[in-house]
Coordinates of C-alpha atoms in Angstrom, one line a residue:
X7 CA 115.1 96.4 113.1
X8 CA 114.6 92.5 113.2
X9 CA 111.6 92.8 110.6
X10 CA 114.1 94.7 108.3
X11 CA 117.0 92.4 108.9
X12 CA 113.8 89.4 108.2
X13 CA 112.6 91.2 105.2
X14 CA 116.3 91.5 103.3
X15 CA 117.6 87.7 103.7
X16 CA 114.0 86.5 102.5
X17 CA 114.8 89.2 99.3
X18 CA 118.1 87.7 99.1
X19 CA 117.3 84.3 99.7
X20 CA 114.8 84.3 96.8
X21 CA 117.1 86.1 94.3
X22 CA 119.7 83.6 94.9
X23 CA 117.6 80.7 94.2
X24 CA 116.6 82.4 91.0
X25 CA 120.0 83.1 90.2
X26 CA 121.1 79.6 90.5
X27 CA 118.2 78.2 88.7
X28 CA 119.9 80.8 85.2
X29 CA 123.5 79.4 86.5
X30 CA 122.6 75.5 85.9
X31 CA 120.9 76.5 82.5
X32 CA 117.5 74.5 83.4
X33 CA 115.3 73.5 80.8
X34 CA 111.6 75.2 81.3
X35 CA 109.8 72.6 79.6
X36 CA 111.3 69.8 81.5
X37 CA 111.5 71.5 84.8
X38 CA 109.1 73.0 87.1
X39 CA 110.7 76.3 87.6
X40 CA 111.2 78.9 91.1
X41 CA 109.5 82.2 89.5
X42 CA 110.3 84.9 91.5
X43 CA 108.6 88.5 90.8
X44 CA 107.2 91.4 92.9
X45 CA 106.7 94.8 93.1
X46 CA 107.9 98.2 94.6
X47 CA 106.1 101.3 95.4
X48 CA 106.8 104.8 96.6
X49 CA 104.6 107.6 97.7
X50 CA 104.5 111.2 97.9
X51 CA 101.3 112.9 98.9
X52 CA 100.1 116.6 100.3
X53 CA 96.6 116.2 102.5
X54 CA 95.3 120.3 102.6
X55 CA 93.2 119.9 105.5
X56 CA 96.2 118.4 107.4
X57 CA 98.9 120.9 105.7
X58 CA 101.0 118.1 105.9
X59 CA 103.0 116.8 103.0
X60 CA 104.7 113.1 103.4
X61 CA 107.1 111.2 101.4
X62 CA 107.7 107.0 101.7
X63 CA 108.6 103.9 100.3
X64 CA 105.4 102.4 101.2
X65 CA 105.5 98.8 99.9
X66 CA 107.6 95.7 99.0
X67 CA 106.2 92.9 97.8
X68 CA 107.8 89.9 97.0
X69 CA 106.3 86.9 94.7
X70 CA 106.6 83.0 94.3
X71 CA 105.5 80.9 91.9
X72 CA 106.0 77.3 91.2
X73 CA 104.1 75.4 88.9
X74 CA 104.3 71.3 89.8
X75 CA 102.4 70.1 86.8
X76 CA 100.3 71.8 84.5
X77 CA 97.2 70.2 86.8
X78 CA 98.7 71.8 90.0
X79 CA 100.5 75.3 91.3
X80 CA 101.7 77.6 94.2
X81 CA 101.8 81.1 94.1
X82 CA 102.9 83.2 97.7
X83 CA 103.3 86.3 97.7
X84 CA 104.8 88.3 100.9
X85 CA 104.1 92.2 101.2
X86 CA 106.2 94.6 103.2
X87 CA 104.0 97.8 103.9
X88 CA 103.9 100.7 106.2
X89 CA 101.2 101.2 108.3
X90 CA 99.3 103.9 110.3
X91 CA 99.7 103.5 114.0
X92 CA 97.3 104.6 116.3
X93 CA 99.7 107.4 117.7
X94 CA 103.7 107.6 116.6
X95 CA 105.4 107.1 112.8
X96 CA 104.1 104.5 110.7
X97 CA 105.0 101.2 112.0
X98 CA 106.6 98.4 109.3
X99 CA 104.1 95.4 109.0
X100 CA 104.9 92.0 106.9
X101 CA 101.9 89.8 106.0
X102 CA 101.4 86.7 103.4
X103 CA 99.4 88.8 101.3
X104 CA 98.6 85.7 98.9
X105 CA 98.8 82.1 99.6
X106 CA 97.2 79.8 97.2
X107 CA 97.3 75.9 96.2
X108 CA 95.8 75.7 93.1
X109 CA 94.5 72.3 91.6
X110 CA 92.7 71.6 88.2
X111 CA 91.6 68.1 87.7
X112 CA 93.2 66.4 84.7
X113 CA 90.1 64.9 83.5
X114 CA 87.9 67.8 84.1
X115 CA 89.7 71.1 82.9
X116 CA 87.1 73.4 83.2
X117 CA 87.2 73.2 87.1
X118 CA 89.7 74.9 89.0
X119 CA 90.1 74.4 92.9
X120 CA 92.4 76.8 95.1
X121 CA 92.8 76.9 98.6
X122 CA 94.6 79.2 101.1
X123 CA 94.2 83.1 100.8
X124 CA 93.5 85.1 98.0
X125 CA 91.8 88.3 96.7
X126 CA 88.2 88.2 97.1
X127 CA 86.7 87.6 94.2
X128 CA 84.7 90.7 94.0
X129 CA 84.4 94.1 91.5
X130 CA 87.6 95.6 90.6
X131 CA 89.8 97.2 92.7
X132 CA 92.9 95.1 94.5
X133 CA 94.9 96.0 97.3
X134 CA 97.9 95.3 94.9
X135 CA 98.9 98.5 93.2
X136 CA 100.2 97.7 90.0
X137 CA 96.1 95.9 89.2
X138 CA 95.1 98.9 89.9
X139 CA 94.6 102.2 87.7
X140 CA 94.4 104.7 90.4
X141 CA 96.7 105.3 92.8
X142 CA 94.4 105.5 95.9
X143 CA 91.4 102.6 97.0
X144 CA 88.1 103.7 97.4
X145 CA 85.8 104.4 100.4
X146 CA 83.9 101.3 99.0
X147 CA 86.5 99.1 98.4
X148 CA 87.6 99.6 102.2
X149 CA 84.3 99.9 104.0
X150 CA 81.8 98.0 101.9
X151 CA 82.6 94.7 100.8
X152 CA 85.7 92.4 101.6
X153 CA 89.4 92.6 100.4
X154 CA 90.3 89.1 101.2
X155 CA 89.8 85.7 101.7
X156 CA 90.9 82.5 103.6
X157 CA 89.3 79.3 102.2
X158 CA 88.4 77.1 99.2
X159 CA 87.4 78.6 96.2
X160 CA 85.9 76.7 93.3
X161 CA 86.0 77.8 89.4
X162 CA 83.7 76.1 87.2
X163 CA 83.7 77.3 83.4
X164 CA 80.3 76.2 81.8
X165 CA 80.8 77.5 78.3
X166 CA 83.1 80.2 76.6
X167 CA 80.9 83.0 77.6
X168 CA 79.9 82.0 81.1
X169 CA 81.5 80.5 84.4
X170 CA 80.4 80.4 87.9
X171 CA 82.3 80.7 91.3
X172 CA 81.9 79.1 94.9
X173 CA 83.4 79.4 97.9
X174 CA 83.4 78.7 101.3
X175 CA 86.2 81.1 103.8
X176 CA 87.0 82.6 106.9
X177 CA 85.2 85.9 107.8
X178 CA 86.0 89.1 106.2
X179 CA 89.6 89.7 106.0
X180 CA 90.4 87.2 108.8
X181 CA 93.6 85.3 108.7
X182 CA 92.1 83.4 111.7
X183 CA 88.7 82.9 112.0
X184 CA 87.1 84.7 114.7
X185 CA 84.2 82.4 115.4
X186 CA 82.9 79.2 114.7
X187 CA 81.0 79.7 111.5
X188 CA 81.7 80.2 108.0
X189 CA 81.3 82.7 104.8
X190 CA 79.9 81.6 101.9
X191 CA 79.9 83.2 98.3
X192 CA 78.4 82.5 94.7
X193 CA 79.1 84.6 91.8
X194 CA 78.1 84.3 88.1
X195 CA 80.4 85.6 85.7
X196 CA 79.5 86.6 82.0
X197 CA 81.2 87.6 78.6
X198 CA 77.9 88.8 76.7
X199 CA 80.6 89.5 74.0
X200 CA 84.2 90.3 73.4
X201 CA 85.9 92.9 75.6
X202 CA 82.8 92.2 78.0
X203 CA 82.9 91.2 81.2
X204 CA 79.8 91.5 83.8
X205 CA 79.3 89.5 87.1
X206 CA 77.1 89.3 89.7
X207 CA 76.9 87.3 93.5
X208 CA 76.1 87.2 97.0
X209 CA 78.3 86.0 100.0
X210 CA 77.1 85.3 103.3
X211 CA 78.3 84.4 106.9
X212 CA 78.5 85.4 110.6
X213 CA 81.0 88.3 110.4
X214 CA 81.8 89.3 114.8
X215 CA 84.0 88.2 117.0
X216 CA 82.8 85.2 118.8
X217 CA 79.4 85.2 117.7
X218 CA 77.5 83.3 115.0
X219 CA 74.8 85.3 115.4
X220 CA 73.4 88.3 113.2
X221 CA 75.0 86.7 109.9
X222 CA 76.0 89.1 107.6
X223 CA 74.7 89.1 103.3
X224 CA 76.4 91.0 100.5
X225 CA 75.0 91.5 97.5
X226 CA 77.6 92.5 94.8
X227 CA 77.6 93.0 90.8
X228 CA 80.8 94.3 88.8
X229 CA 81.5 94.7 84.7
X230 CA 84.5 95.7 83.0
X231 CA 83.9 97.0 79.3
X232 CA 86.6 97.8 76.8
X233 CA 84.9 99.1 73.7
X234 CA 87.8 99.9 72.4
X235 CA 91.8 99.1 72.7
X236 CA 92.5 102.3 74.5
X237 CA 89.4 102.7 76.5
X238 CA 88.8 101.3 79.5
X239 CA 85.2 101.0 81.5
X240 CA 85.0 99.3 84.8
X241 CA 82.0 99.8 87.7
X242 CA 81.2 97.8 90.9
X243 CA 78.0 97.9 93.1
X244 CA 77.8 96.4 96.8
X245 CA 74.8 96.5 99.2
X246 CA 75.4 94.6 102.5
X247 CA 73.0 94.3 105.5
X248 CA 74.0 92.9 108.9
X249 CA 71.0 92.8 112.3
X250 CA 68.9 95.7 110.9
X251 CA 71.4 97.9 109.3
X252 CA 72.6 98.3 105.8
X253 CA 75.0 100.2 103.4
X254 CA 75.8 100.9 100.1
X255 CA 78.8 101.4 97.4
X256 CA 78.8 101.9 93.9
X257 CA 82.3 103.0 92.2
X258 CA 82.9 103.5 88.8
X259 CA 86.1 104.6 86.7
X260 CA 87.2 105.3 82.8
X261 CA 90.8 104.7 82.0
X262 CA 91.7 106.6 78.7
X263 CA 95.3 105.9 76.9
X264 CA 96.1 109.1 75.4
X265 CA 99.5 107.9 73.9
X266 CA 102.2 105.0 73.8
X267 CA 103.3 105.7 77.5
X268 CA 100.5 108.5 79.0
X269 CA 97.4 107.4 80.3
X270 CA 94.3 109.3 82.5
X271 CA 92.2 107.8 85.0
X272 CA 88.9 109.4 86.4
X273 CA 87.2 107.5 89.2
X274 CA 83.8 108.7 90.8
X275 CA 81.9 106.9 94.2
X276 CA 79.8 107.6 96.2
X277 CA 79.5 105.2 100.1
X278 CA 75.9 105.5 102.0
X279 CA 76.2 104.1 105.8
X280 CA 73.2 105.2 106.8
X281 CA 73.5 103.1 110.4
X282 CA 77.1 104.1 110.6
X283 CA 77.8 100.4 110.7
X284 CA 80.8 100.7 108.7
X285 CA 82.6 103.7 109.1
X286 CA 82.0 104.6 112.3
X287 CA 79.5 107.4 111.0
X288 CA 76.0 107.7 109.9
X289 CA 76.7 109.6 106.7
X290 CA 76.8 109.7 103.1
X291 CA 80.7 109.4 101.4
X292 CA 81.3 110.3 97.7
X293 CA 85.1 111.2 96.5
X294 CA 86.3 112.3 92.7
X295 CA 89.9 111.7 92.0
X296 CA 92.1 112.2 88.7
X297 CA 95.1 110.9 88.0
X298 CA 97.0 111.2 84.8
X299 CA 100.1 108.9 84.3
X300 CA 103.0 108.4 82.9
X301 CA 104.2 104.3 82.3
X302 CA 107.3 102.9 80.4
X303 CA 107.7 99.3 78.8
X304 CA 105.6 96.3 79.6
X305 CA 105.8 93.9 82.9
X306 CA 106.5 90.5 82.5
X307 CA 104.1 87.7 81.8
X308 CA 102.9 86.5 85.2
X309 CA 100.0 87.4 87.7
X310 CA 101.4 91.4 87.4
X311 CA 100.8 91.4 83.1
X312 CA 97.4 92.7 83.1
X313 CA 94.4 94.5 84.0
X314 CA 91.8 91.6 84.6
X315 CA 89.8 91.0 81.2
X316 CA 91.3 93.4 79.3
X317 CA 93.9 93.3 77.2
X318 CA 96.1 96.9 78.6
X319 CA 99.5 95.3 79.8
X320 CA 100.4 96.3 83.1
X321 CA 103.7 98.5 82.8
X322 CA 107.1 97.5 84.3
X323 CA 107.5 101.4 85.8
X324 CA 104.7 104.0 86.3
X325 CA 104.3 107.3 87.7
X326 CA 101.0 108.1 89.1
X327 CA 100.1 111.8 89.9
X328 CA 96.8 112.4 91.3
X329 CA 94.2 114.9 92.9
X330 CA 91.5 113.3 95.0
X331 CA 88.5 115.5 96.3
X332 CA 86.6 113.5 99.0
X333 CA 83.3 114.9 100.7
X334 CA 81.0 113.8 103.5
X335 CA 77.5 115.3 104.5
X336 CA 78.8 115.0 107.6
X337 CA 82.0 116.6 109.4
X338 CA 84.2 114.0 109.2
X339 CA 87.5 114.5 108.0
X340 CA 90.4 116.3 110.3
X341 CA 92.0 119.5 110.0
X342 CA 95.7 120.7 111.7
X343 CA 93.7 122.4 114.4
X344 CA 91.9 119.3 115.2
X345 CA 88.4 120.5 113.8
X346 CA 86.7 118.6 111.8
X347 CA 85.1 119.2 108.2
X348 CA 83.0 117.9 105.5
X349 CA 86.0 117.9 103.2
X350 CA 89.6 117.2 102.1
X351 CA 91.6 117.5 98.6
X352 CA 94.6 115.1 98.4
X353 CA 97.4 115.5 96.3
X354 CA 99.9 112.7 96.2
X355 CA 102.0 111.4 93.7
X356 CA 102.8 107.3 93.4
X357 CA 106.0 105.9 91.5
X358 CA 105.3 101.4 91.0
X359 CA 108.3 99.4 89.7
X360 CA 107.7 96.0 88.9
X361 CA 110.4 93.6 88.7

């Protein structure tokens, strides 16, 4: 009850600060402005093997941004979300999602520097819902390469069609490092030509608890290709190795606008653990899901306008249906009666609001 009580006074908190920012009538270009934004989700979804069908309001998220100078920013963002527990309901969990300083040096504007935590900077897929154009994350995206970050990252842009990335962070998705080393990462980041994006880079660290030893390296590539306005093409590719063992993701998906507000989505993978390192399992993953959607004006301009390289506007409201088909060569996935199969269709239906 206290994280509910926590979560609504932060809401309001925030609104009323916006609210009094409109009420004194500032001037933009000679004040540094409170931008407040976020985003809402809600879920329904039907898992066959399970025979159980689920309904939720699955996410809050709640945004700040404050720009000091146009050299130096802050954006925080705090996510509300519900979470599986290991036995019981779904358990309410808040997290700083997105914390990031960033700086860019007055006389040297093609070098960014942020600090704090932040998406990794790798393929396509966020853990932010609206980025995304299926309503469901991979295996890959959760079992083959990292989600976030907690470090420096550097942005340096050599020319108009080429840029390059380092950084230097906590482990993999560790808000506290959990030992005494450090993960490194350099990417390369192309635009061959317009409405083409293509990247490549390798990150590498001690990854276990306690331990520096047995350092983990990710290799990672990831394009995004819009041939045309309403077509969409983006893929990503990961092969990690850590003491002896190794694993494998490749995802790719096509985004199609049929109309003004309709859209489909077809996203294929396929997730190779052959030392059972990361799920748990030795065994190959691959999953197919389809989603056609339905989306209604145009979000504000902010970090929730649009899909990364692209020029498809993120929508203020969406709803997402979707069929996902995931398959293992290896019994894997539960039924009601507690068996176990090689695999499960998922029907689930996802409704974003962004505000």
């Amino acid at each position: 009850m206290s994280i509910g009580k926590s979560t609504i006074c932060l809401v309001g908190l925030l609104v009323a600060i916006g609210q009094r920012a409109t009420a004194q009538d500032v001037n933009l270009e000679e004040k540094s402005p409170l931008v407040v934004s976020g985003f809402a989700v809600g879920l329904g979804s039907y898992d066959r093997n399970l025979a159980q069908s689920a309904a939720l309001g699955s996410k809050l998220a709640l945004s700040v941004f404050r720009p000091w100078s146009d050299q130096l920013y802050f954006f925080g963002q705090l996510t509300t979300h519900l979470e599986e527990a290991d036995s019981g309901p779904p358990e309410t969990v808040i997290e700083i999602d997105n914390l990031i300083i960033n700086w860019t040096p007055a006389r040297l504007s093609t070098l960014s520097l942020s600090f704090g935590r932040f998406d990794a900077p790798i393929g396509f897929e966020r853990d932010d819902e609206p980025l995304n154009l299926i309503p469901t994350t991979s295996f890959t995206f959760e079992n083959a390469r990292p989600v976030k970050f907690t470090g420096l990252m550097a942005r340096y842009t050599l020319n108009p069609k080429v840029s390059v990335l380092g950084m230097i962070a906590n482990g993999w998705d560790q808000v506290a490092d959990n030992n005494s080393g450090k993960t490194a990462g350099f990417k390369l980041q192309v635009f061959p030509s317009s409405g083409l994006a293509v990247a490549g880079g390798v990150f590498y660290g001690p990854e276990r608890d306690s331990t520096n030893g047995s350092p983990r390296t990710l290799l990672t590539g990831d394009a995004t290709w819009q041939p045309v306005q309403r077509l969409i093409l983006q893929v990503e590719a990961h092969h990690g190795s850590e003491a002896a063992t190794h694993w494998t993701g490749v995802v790719g998906q096509a985004f199609w606008r049929v109309g003004r507000s309709t859209g489909l989505t077809v996203r294929g993978e396929v997730m190779d653990d052959p030392d059972g390192v990361r799920t748990g399992t030795v065994q190959k993953l691959s999953s197919v899901t389809i989603s056609p959607w339905y989306f209604y004006r145009e979000a504000q301009e902010g970090v929730f306008s649009n899909v990364e390289f692209t020029s498809f506007r993120l929508p203020a409201f969406s709803i997402r249906p979707a069929l996902r088909i995931d398959h293992s060569d290896q019994p894997v996935f539960e039924k009601k009666d507690g068996s176990l199969v090689r695999s499960n269709v998922t029907a689930l239906v996802e409704l974003v609001y962004l505000f």
